[in-house]
Amino acid sequence: MNPAGIDTSTLLTMLGLIAAVWSMVPNSTKLSFRLSLSWFDWLVIWAALLIIHGLFFQPVLTALGFPTFGPWLWGFDKSATQYLLFLLLATFVYWRSRRTRLTRWNLGLFDDLTSSLLHAGKLEELTELLQLHLSSALNLAASESVRSRLASAIRPPHPSLQVVFRDDGSISLGEAASTDWLSRKWFSFREWLADLIGPSQRVQRRAAIVVTRLLSSRPLVGYLAIARPYLCIEVMERATRFVDDFQDEFFEALLANDASVFYSELKNNDNFGGGGHRLVLPDENRLVRFYCSDVNVAARLGVYRSVGEAVLARIDGDEALEKKLNGRLLTFQDVGKHRDPVYTGIWFFRVMVLEGLHQRIADHLWLHYMPYFASRLVDRAREVRLEDENHEFPTPLCYLLYEVVNTTAVWIRDAESLTAPGEAVHAVQMQGNHIYISFEAAEAIGRVIHPTLMSSRISRRLKEELLGVALSTLRDLEIRKHLASLAAVMRRHLIEPYGYRERNNYLHILKECFDSQDHVLRAHLGRFKADLDAALEAAF
């Protein structure tokens, strides 16, 4: 007998404290804790707890004939050893919780946890979870590893089995399938073996459902765009395979918040480099570099559509923005433009298309959004006032129209820095050192100028200013013989913006604004004047 008895007060205190804390922990936190631990981790935890209890009940174990733990070394006794084991166990659990990996074994827990956080609106906690596991979930959903292919091969289609794919990703036999006991057992065994080898078809379907549900949530994508933008671009290419409009929602959220990285990166991306008007892409501008350092990425993901549609949506639907754009210019030209969604979108196109031109990409990257920007801005402009003729840019909207024209002109002008005298260039050339984008911009600039000249909401001075930007560009092309074909395209589309003669007074307005230009500029544009006069005669 042990007269002193076994003192379990410390053990009871610890267990009671653990039980009390666990009962107060939210369900989402419990799921997160379970997600953090694999079967091996649980084995380590239970082994440590078993040893700790063995120390408490050492007299009983000794009486039953089990070997003792002694003798104690290095000054340790039973109490110190128990404390050290508890400390090591707590450290192990914390370490494992920070190194969680999403696997096919805990995908179900991840599904339950993300659903709980998403429906509860706990976007901050969910974002922290996705920072760790979103990439792994996408890998599971689109796994193409050797193990995955082997797992899928284990479950080949069989004419006698009617396989049913359920909404939760599970696979079972339908009612019309064979009722043979051996066939069903063989099916179940192949399912088990496929899961054992690697992510099987069932796991991929479950992961795809989880990913689609998460990335289809507009509030979550909006929060991720602001809080974790670089996580979004890291998974962008894989995410768009499951949710087509993920990138659209991403850029819409970025443009809606002028504190986002989209604004800050483009503000800091205005240093010339690489020849012509090409801009340097700083290493810290990770979002811009992701799309523009290799413009094939931008073309493949269609980022021009995402940004272009987001800008058009802001022009059309943001009444507060319309009021601001039709207000006084003040410091907009120097400071305010960097917080404006329209200017930021235009500048992104400027950077992206310039990179496409200098990288010799045979894709116009939808630079033809510029005519849409010009047309929508003109539609939202206020009525002309008498004092407007006294200002170069009466309103921020007028300055944005200038940026649209100037940006389109820059894409044409850089043909000079990318070609050499004597080098033949053609509109249809799309191989080698071509300037395909410059030819596309030469077509687009006519459709940019057209709505500005036709609008009664644009002052005469601004019309002449914008046309002067285009005509100055044309003059620089005219004096370079090897760019004659590019100049011809630009002349034609300034006179016929849409490829046919206008049945309105566009040509008359164009002629009036041309005649108001500086006489030196007009002297270099003899061909344009002749073509314009010929078009006017043919129209009447």
Coordinates of C-alpha atoms in Angstrom, one line a residue:
M1 CA 0.0 0.0 0.0
N2 CA 1.0 3.6 -0.6
P3 CA 0.0 5.5 2.5
A4 CA 0.7 8.8 0.8
G5 CA -1.7 7.9 -2.1
I6 CA -1.5 9.3 -5.7
D7 CA -1.7 13.0 -5.9
T8 CA -3.8 13.7 -9.0
S9 CA -4.7 17.3 -8.1
T10 CA -2.3 18.8 -10.6
L11 CA -3.5 16.5 -13.3
L12 CA -7.2 17.3 -12.6
T13 CA -6.4 21.0 -12.6
M14 CA -4.8 20.8 -16.0
L15 CA -7.5 18.6 -17.5
G16 CA -10.2 20.9 -16.1
L17 CA -8.5 24.0 -17.5
I18 CA -8.1 22.3 -20.9
A19 CA -11.8 21.2 -20.9
A20 CA -13.0 24.7 -19.8
V21 CA -11.0 26.5 -22.5
W22 CA -12.0 24.0 -25.2
S23 CA -15.7 24.5 -24.4
M24 CA -15.3 28.2 -24.9
V25 CA -13.4 28.0 -28.2
P26 CA -15.6 28.8 -31.3
N27 CA -16.4 26.0 -33.6
S28 CA -14.3 27.6 -36.4
T29 CA -11.3 27.6 -34.2
K30 CA -11.8 24.0 -33.3
L31 CA -12.0 23.1 -37.0
S32 CA -8.8 25.0 -37.6
F33 CA -7.1 23.2 -34.8
R34 CA -8.2 19.8 -36.2
L35 CA -7.1 20.9 -39.6
S36 CA -3.6 21.6 -38.3
L37 CA -3.0 18.1 -37.0
S38 CA -2.5 14.9 -39.0
W39 CA -2.8 11.3 -37.7
F40 CA 0.9 11.3 -36.9
D41 CA 0.6 14.5 -34.9
W42 CA -2.3 12.9 -32.9
L43 CA -0.1 9.8 -32.3
V44 CA 2.6 12.0 -30.9
I45 CA 0.1 13.9 -28.7
W46 CA -1.5 10.7 -27.3
A47 CA 1.9 9.2 -26.7
A48 CA 3.1 12.2 -24.7
L49 CA -0.2 12.3 -22.7
L50 CA 0.3 8.5 -22.0
I51 CA 3.8 9.1 -20.7
I52 CA 2.6 12.0 -18.5
H53 CA -0.2 9.9 -17.0
G54 CA 2.3 7.0 -16.6
L55 CA 4.4 9.3 -14.4
F56 CA 1.4 10.2 -12.3
F57 CA 0.4 6.5 -11.8
Q58 CA 3.9 5.2 -11.5
P59 CA 3.1 3.4 -8.1
V60 CA 0.2 1.5 -9.8
L61 CA 2.3 0.5 -12.8
T62 CA 5.2 -0.6 -10.5
A63 CA 2.7 -2.8 -8.6
L64 CA 1.5 -4.3 -11.8
G65 CA 5.0 -5.2 -12.8
F66 CA 5.7 -2.6 -15.4
P67 CA 9.3 -1.2 -15.5
T68 CA 9.9 2.1 -13.7
F69 CA 11.2 5.3 -15.3
G70 CA 14.1 5.7 -13.0
P71 CA 16.8 6.4 -12.1
W72 CA 16.4 10.2 -12.7
L73 CA 19.3 12.0 -14.4
W74 CA 20.6 15.5 -14.6
G75 CA 18.7 16.7 -11.5
F76 CA 15.3 15.8 -12.9
D77 CA 12.6 14.3 -10.7
K78 CA 9.0 13.2 -11.6
S79 CA 7.4 16.7 -11.2
A80 CA 10.1 18.4 -13.3
T81 CA 9.7 15.7 -16.0
Q82 CA 5.9 16.1 -16.1
Y83 CA 6.2 19.9 -16.5
L84 CA 8.8 19.5 -19.3
L85 CA 6.6 17.0 -21.1
F86 CA 3.7 19.4 -20.9
L87 CA 5.8 22.2 -22.2
L88 CA 7.2 20.2 -25.1
L89 CA 3.7 19.0 -26.0
A90 CA 2.4 22.6 -26.0
T91 CA 5.3 23.7 -28.2
F92 CA 4.8 20.8 -30.6
V93 CA 1.1 21.6 -31.0
Y94 CA 1.9 25.3 -31.6
W95 CA 4.6 24.4 -34.1
R96 CA 2.4 22.1 -36.0
S97 CA -0.5 24.6 -36.1
R98 CA 1.9 27.0 -37.9
R99 CA 3.0 24.4 -40.5
T100 CA -0.4 23.0 -41.6
R101 CA -0.6 21.4 -45.0
L102 CA -3.8 20.9 -46.9
T103 CA -3.9 17.3 -48.1
R104 CA -6.5 15.0 -49.5
W105 CA -7.0 13.6 -45.9
N106 CA -8.0 16.9 -44.3
L107 CA -9.8 18.4 -47.3
G108 CA -13.2 17.7 -45.7
L109 CA -12.2 19.7 -42.6
F110 CA -11.0 22.5 -44.8
D111 CA -14.3 22.6 -46.6
D112 CA -16.2 22.7 -43.3
L113 CA -14.0 25.4 -41.9
T114 CA -14.0 27.7 -44.9
S115 CA -17.8 27.4 -45.2
S116 CA -18.2 28.3 -41.5
L117 CA -16.0 31.4 -41.8
L118 CA -17.5 32.5 -45.1
H119 CA -21.1 32.3 -44.0
A120 CA -20.3 33.9 -40.7
G121 CA -18.7 36.8 -42.5
K122 CA -15.3 36.3 -40.8
L123 CA -13.3 37.4 -43.9
E124 CA -10.2 38.3 -42.0
E125 CA -9.8 34.8 -40.4
L126 CA -10.7 33.2 -43.7
T127 CA -8.1 35.3 -45.5
E128 CA -5.4 34.2 -43.1
L129 CA -6.5 30.6 -43.8
L130 CA -6.4 31.0 -47.5
Q131 CA -3.0 32.7 -47.3
L132 CA -1.8 29.3 -46.1
H133 CA -3.9 26.8 -48.1
L134 CA -5.5 28.4 -51.2
S135 CA -2.6 27.4 -53.4
S136 CA -2.7 23.8 -52.1
A137 CA -6.4 23.6 -52.7
L138 CA -6.0 24.7 -56.3
N139 CA -3.2 22.1 -56.7
L140 CA -5.6 19.4 -55.4
A141 CA -8.4 20.6 -57.7
A142 CA -6.2 20.5 -60.8
S143 CA -3.6 17.9 -59.8
E144 CA -1.7 16.5 -62.8
S145 CA 1.0 14.6 -61.0
V146 CA 2.1 11.1 -61.7
R147 CA 0.4 9.9 -58.5
S148 CA -2.8 11.6 -59.5
R149 CA -2.9 10.0 -62.9
L150 CA -2.2 6.6 -61.4
A151 CA -5.0 7.1 -58.9
S152 CA -7.4 8.0 -61.7
A153 CA -6.3 5.0 -63.8
I154 CA -7.2 2.7 -60.9
R155 CA -10.8 3.7 -61.4
P156 CA -11.4 3.3 -65.2
P157 CA -14.9 3.6 -66.6
H158 CA -16.8 0.2 -66.6
P159 CA -19.9 -0.5 -68.7
S160 CA -21.6 -2.4 -65.9
L161 CA -21.1 0.4 -63.3
Q162 CA -23.3 3.5 -63.2
V163 CA -21.0 6.0 -61.4
V164 CA -22.8 9.0 -59.8
F165 CA -20.8 12.2 -59.0
R166 CA -22.4 14.0 -56.1
D167 CA -22.3 17.7 -55.3
D168 CA -20.0 17.2 -52.4
G169 CA -17.4 15.5 -54.6
S170 CA -18.2 12.0 -53.6
I171 CA -18.7 9.2 -56.0
S172 CA -21.1 6.3 -55.6
L173 CA -22.9 3.7 -57.6
G174 CA -26.3 4.6 -59.1
E175 CA -29.5 2.7 -58.7
A176 CA -29.2 1.2 -62.2
A177 CA -25.7 -0.2 -61.5
S178 CA -25.0 -3.8 -61.1
T179 CA -26.3 -5.3 -57.8
D180 CA -23.6 -7.9 -57.8
W181 CA -21.9 -7.9 -54.4
L182 CA -18.5 -8.6 -55.8
S183 CA -18.8 -5.6 -58.3
R184 CA -19.7 -3.2 -55.5
K185 CA -16.9 -4.4 -53.2
W186 CA -14.4 -4.1 -56.1
F187 CA -15.6 -0.6 -56.8
S188 CA -15.2 0.4 -53.1
F189 CA -11.7 -1.2 -53.0
R190 CA -10.6 0.8 -56.0
E191 CA -11.9 4.0 -54.5
W192 CA -9.9 3.3 -51.3
L193 CA -6.8 2.4 -53.2
A194 CA -7.0 5.5 -55.4
D195 CA -7.3 7.7 -52.4
L196 CA -4.3 6.0 -50.8
I197 CA -2.0 6.5 -53.8
G198 CA -2.8 10.2 -54.5
P199 CA -5.5 12.8 -55.2
S200 CA -8.1 10.8 -57.1
Q201 CA -11.0 12.0 -59.2
R202 CA -13.2 12.3 -56.1
V203 CA -10.7 14.4 -54.2
Q204 CA -10.2 16.7 -57.3
R205 CA -13.9 17.2 -57.6
R206 CA -14.3 18.0 -53.9
A207 CA -11.4 20.5 -54.1
A208 CA -12.8 22.1 -57.2
I209 CA -16.1 22.6 -55.5
V210 CA -14.5 24.2 -52.5
V211 CA -12.3 26.5 -54.6
T212 CA -15.2 27.5 -56.8
R213 CA -17.4 28.3 -53.8
L214 CA -14.8 30.4 -52.2
L215 CA -13.6 32.4 -55.3
S216 CA -17.1 33.0 -56.4
S217 CA -17.9 35.0 -53.3
R218 CA -17.8 38.6 -54.3
P219 CA -17.2 39.9 -50.7
L220 CA -14.3 37.5 -50.2
V221 CA -12.7 38.4 -53.5
G222 CA -13.1 42.1 -52.7
Y223 CA -11.5 41.6 -49.3
L224 CA -8.6 39.5 -50.8
A225 CA -7.9 42.2 -53.4
I226 CA -7.3 44.8 -50.8
A227 CA -5.8 42.6 -48.0
R228 CA -3.9 40.0 -50.0
P229 CA -3.5 41.2 -53.6
Y230 CA -0.2 39.4 -54.2
L231 CA -1.9 36.1 -53.1
C232 CA -4.5 36.7 -55.8
I233 CA -1.9 37.2 -58.5
E234 CA 0.0 34.2 -57.3
V235 CA -3.0 32.0 -57.9
M236 CA -4.6 34.0 -60.7
E237 CA -3.8 31.7 -63.6
R238 CA -5.1 28.6 -61.7
A239 CA -8.1 30.4 -60.2
T240 CA -9.5 31.7 -63.5
R241 CA -9.8 28.0 -64.6
F242 CA -12.5 27.5 -62.0
V243 CA -14.1 30.9 -61.7
D244 CA -14.1 32.9 -65.0
D245 CA -14.8 36.3 -63.5
F246 CA -12.3 36.0 -60.6
Q247 CA -9.9 38.4 -62.3
D248 CA -12.8 40.8 -63.2
E249 CA -13.9 41.0 -59.6
F250 CA -10.3 41.4 -58.4
F251 CA -9.7 44.5 -60.6
E252 CA -13.2 45.9 -59.9
A253 CA -12.3 45.8 -56.1
L254 CA -8.9 47.3 -56.7
L255 CA -10.3 50.3 -58.7
A256 CA -13.0 50.8 -56.1
N257 CA -10.4 51.5 -53.4
D258 CA -7.8 54.2 -54.1
A259 CA -5.7 52.8 -51.3
S260 CA -5.1 49.6 -53.1
V261 CA -1.8 48.4 -54.5
F262 CA -3.1 49.0 -58.1
Y263 CA -3.1 52.8 -57.5
S264 CA 0.2 52.9 -55.6
E265 CA 2.1 50.7 -58.1
L266 CA 0.9 52.7 -61.1
K267 CA 1.7 56.0 -59.4
N268 CA 5.3 54.7 -58.9
N269 CA 5.6 53.4 -62.5
D270 CA 6.4 56.5 -64.5
N271 CA 10.1 56.3 -65.1
F272 CA 11.2 56.1 -68.7
G273 CA 13.6 53.3 -69.7
G274 CA 14.3 50.9 -72.6
G275 CA 13.9 53.4 -75.4
G276 CA 11.1 55.5 -76.7
H277 CA 8.3 56.1 -74.1
R278 CA 8.7 52.6 -72.6
L279 CA 8.5 52.6 -68.8
V280 CA 10.7 50.8 -66.3
L281 CA 8.9 48.1 -64.3
P282 CA 10.3 48.3 -60.7
D283 CA 10.8 45.0 -58.9
E284 CA 8.5 46.3 -56.1
N285 CA 5.6 46.7 -58.5
R286 CA 4.8 43.0 -58.3
L287 CA 1.3 43.3 -59.8
V288 CA 2.3 45.3 -62.8
R289 CA 5.3 43.1 -63.4
F290 CA 3.2 40.0 -63.2
Y291 CA 1.2 41.1 -66.2
C292 CA 3.7 43.2 -68.1
S293 CA 7.2 41.8 -67.7
D294 CA 6.0 39.0 -70.1
V295 CA 3.0 40.5 -71.8
N296 CA 1.9 37.1 -73.0
V297 CA 0.6 36.6 -69.5
A298 CA -1.6 39.7 -69.9
A299 CA -2.8 38.4 -73.3
R300 CA -3.5 34.9 -72.0
L301 CA -5.4 36.1 -68.9
G302 CA -7.3 38.8 -70.8
V303 CA -6.4 41.4 -68.2
Y304 CA -7.3 44.2 -70.6
R305 CA -10.9 43.1 -70.5
S306 CA -10.9 43.1 -66.7
V307 CA -9.4 46.5 -66.3
G308 CA -11.2 48.0 -69.3
E309 CA -14.7 46.9 -68.2
A310 CA -14.0 48.0 -64.6
V311 CA -13.1 51.5 -65.8
L312 CA -16.1 51.7 -68.1
A313 CA -18.3 50.6 -65.2
R314 CA -17.0 53.4 -63.0
I315 CA -17.5 56.0 -65.7
D316 CA -21.1 54.8 -66.4
G317 CA -22.3 54.1 -62.9
D318 CA -20.4 56.3 -60.4
E319 CA -22.4 59.5 -59.9
A320 CA -19.9 60.8 -57.4
L321 CA -17.1 60.3 -59.8
E322 CA -19.0 62.1 -62.6
K323 CA -19.5 65.1 -60.3
K324 CA -15.8 65.1 -59.4
L325 CA -14.7 64.8 -63.1
N326 CA -16.9 67.7 -64.1
G327 CA -15.7 69.9 -61.2
R328 CA -12.7 72.3 -61.1
L329 CA -9.3 71.0 -62.3
L330 CA -7.4 72.4 -59.2
T331 CA -4.5 69.9 -58.5
F332 CA -6.0 67.0 -60.4
Q333 CA -3.4 67.1 -63.2
D334 CA -0.5 66.8 -60.7
V335 CA -1.9 65.0 -57.6
G336 CA -5.6 64.0 -57.9
K337 CA -5.1 61.9 -61.0
H338 CA -3.2 59.3 -59.0
R339 CA -6.4 58.6 -57.0
D340 CA -8.7 58.5 -60.0
P341 CA -9.9 55.1 -61.3
V342 CA -10.1 56.3 -64.9
Y343 CA -6.6 57.8 -65.1
T344 CA -5.2 54.7 -63.3
G345 CA -6.9 52.4 -65.9
I346 CA -5.6 54.5 -68.8
W347 CA -2.1 54.4 -67.3
F348 CA -2.2 50.6 -66.9
F349 CA -3.1 50.3 -70.6
R350 CA -0.3 52.7 -71.4
V351 CA 2.3 50.5 -69.6
M352 CA 0.9 47.2 -70.8
V353 CA 0.6 48.1 -74.5
L354 CA 4.0 49.8 -74.6
E355 CA 5.5 46.6 -73.2
G356 CA 3.6 44.6 -75.8
L357 CA 4.9 46.9 -78.6
H358 CA 8.5 46.7 -77.3
Q359 CA 8.3 43.0 -76.8
R360 CA 7.0 42.6 -80.4
I361 CA 3.8 40.9 -79.4
A362 CA 1.5 40.3 -82.3
D363 CA -1.6 41.1 -80.2
H364 CA -3.2 44.5 -79.9
L365 CA -4.0 43.8 -76.2
W366 CA -7.3 45.5 -76.8
L367 CA -5.9 49.0 -77.0
H368 CA -9.2 49.6 -78.8
Y369 CA -10.7 50.2 -75.3
M370 CA -9.3 53.8 -75.8
P371 CA -12.1 54.8 -78.2
Y372 CA -14.6 53.5 -75.6
F373 CA -13.0 55.5 -72.8
A374 CA -13.2 58.6 -74.9
S375 CA -16.8 58.1 -76.0
R376 CA -18.0 57.3 -72.4
L377 CA -16.1 60.3 -71.0
V378 CA -17.7 62.6 -73.6
D379 CA -21.1 61.3 -72.8
R380 CA -20.6 62.2 -69.1
A381 CA -19.2 65.7 -69.7
R382 CA -21.1 68.7 -68.6
E383 CA -22.3 71.4 -70.9
V384 CA -19.7 73.9 -72.2
R385 CA -19.4 77.2 -70.4
L386 CA -18.1 80.5 -71.7
E387 CA -15.0 80.4 -69.4
D388 CA -14.0 77.0 -70.7
E389 CA -12.3 78.6 -73.7
N390 CA -9.9 80.3 -71.3
H391 CA -8.5 77.1 -69.9
E392 CA -6.5 74.3 -71.5
F393 CA -8.3 71.7 -69.4
P394 CA -11.5 73.2 -67.8
T395 CA -12.3 70.0 -65.9
P396 CA -10.5 66.8 -64.8
L397 CA -12.7 65.0 -67.4
C398 CA -11.1 67.2 -70.1
Y399 CA -7.6 66.3 -68.9
L400 CA -8.5 62.6 -69.0
L401 CA -9.6 63.0 -72.6
Y402 CA -6.2 64.4 -73.3
E403 CA -4.5 61.4 -71.6
V404 CA -6.6 59.0 -73.8
V405 CA -5.4 60.8 -77.0
N406 CA -1.8 61.2 -75.8
T407 CA -1.6 57.6 -74.7
T408 CA -2.8 56.3 -78.1
A409 CA -0.4 58.7 -79.8
V410 CA 2.5 57.4 -77.8
W411 CA 1.9 53.9 -79.0
I412 CA 2.2 55.2 -82.6
R413 CA 5.2 57.4 -81.9
D414 CA 7.3 54.6 -80.5
A415 CA 7.4 53.0 -84.0
E416 CA 10.2 55.5 -84.6
S417 CA 12.4 54.1 -81.8
L418 CA 11.7 50.5 -82.9
T419 CA 12.6 50.9 -86.5
A420 CA 15.5 52.2 -88.6
P421 CA 15.7 54.2 -91.8
G422 CA 15.3 52.0 -94.8
E423 CA 13.5 49.3 -92.8
A424 CA 10.2 48.3 -94.4
V425 CA 7.2 48.0 -92.2
H426 CA 3.8 46.7 -93.1
A427 CA 0.4 46.7 -91.4
V428 CA 0.0 42.9 -91.9
Q429 CA 3.5 42.1 -90.6
M430 CA 3.3 40.0 -87.4
Q431 CA 6.6 38.2 -87.4
G432 CA 10.1 39.4 -86.5
N433 CA 10.7 43.0 -85.6
H434 CA 7.2 44.2 -86.4
I435 CA 5.3 47.2 -85.1
Y436 CA 1.8 45.6 -85.2
I437 CA 0.6 47.5 -82.2
S438 CA 1.5 50.8 -83.7
F439 CA -0.6 50.1 -86.7
E440 CA -3.5 49.1 -84.5
A441 CA -3.1 52.3 -82.5
A442 CA -3.1 54.3 -85.8
E443 CA -6.5 52.9 -86.5
A444 CA -7.8 53.5 -83.0
I445 CA -6.8 57.1 -82.8
G446 CA -9.4 58.1 -85.4
R447 CA -12.2 56.6 -83.2
V448 CA -10.7 58.4 -80.2
I449 CA -10.8 61.8 -82.0
H450 CA -14.2 61.3 -83.6
P451 CA -16.5 61.5 -80.4
T452 CA -14.6 64.5 -79.1
L453 CA -15.0 66.5 -82.3
M454 CA -18.6 65.6 -82.7
S455 CA -19.6 66.5 -79.1
S456 CA -21.3 69.7 -78.2
R457 CA -20.0 69.3 -74.6
I458 CA -16.4 69.8 -75.6
S459 CA -15.0 73.3 -76.0
R460 CA -13.6 74.4 -79.3
R461 CA -10.2 75.0 -77.8
L462 CA -10.0 71.5 -76.4
K463 CA -11.1 69.9 -79.7
E464 CA -8.2 71.8 -81.4
E465 CA -5.8 70.8 -78.6
L466 CA -6.7 67.1 -78.9
L467 CA -6.6 67.1 -82.7
G468 CA -3.2 68.9 -82.5
V469 CA -1.8 66.0 -80.5
A470 CA -2.8 63.5 -83.2
L471 CA -1.6 65.7 -86.0
S472 CA 1.8 66.3 -84.4
T473 CA 2.2 62.5 -84.3
L474 CA 1.2 62.3 -87.9
R475 CA 3.7 65.0 -88.9
D476 CA 6.5 63.0 -87.2
L477 CA 5.6 60.0 -89.2
E478 CA 5.3 61.9 -92.5
I479 CA 8.9 63.1 -92.3
R480 CA 10.2 59.5 -92.0
K481 CA 10.0 57.7 -95.3
H482 CA 10.2 54.2 -93.8
L483 CA 7.1 54.9 -91.8
A484 CA 5.0 56.0 -94.8
S485 CA 2.7 53.0 -94.5
L486 CA 2.0 53.8 -90.9
A487 CA 1.3 57.4 -91.7
A488 CA -1.1 56.3 -94.5
V489 CA -3.1 54.2 -92.0
M490 CA -3.3 57.1 -89.6
R491 CA -4.4 59.6 -92.2
R492 CA -7.1 57.3 -93.5
H493 CA -8.5 56.6 -90.1
L494 CA -8.5 60.2 -89.0
I495 CA -10.6 61.0 -92.0
E496 CA -12.7 57.8 -91.9
P497 CA -12.6 56.6 -88.3
Y498 CA -14.8 53.6 -88.9
G499 CA -13.6 52.8 -92.4
Y500 CA -16.4 54.6 -94.2
R501 CA -17.4 58.2 -94.9
E502 CA -19.4 59.8 -92.2
R503 CA -22.9 61.0 -93.2
N504 CA -22.8 63.9 -90.8
N505 CA -20.7 67.0 -90.5
Y506 CA -17.6 65.3 -89.0
L507 CA -15.5 66.1 -92.0
H508 CA -16.4 69.8 -91.8
I509 CA -15.6 70.0 -88.1
L510 CA -12.3 68.1 -88.8
K511 CA -11.5 70.6 -91.5
E512 CA -12.3 73.6 -89.3
C513 CA -10.1 72.3 -86.4
F514 CA -7.3 71.4 -88.9
D515 CA -7.4 74.9 -90.4
S516 CA -7.1 76.3 -86.8
Q517 CA -3.8 74.5 -86.2
D518 CA -0.4 76.2 -86.3
H519 CA 0.6 77.1 -89.9
V520 CA 4.0 75.3 -89.5
L521 CA 2.2 72.1 -88.5
R522 CA -0.2 72.4 -91.4
A523 CA 2.7 72.9 -93.8
H524 CA 4.1 69.4 -93.0
L525 CA 0.7 67.8 -93.5
G526 CA 0.1 68.4 -97.2
R527 CA -1.0 64.8 -97.8
F528 CA -3.5 64.9 -95.0
K529 CA -5.0 68.2 -96.3
A530 CA -5.3 66.8 -99.8
D531 CA -6.9 63.6 -98.6
L532 CA -9.3 65.6 -96.4
D533 CA -10.3 68.0 -99.2
A534 CA -10.9 65.0 -101.5
A535 CA -13.1 63.3 -98.9
L536 CA -15.1 66.5 -98.5
E537 CA -15.6 66.8 -102.3
A538 CA -16.7 63.2 -102.6
A539 CA -19.2 63.6 -99.7
F540 CA -21.0 66.4 -101.6

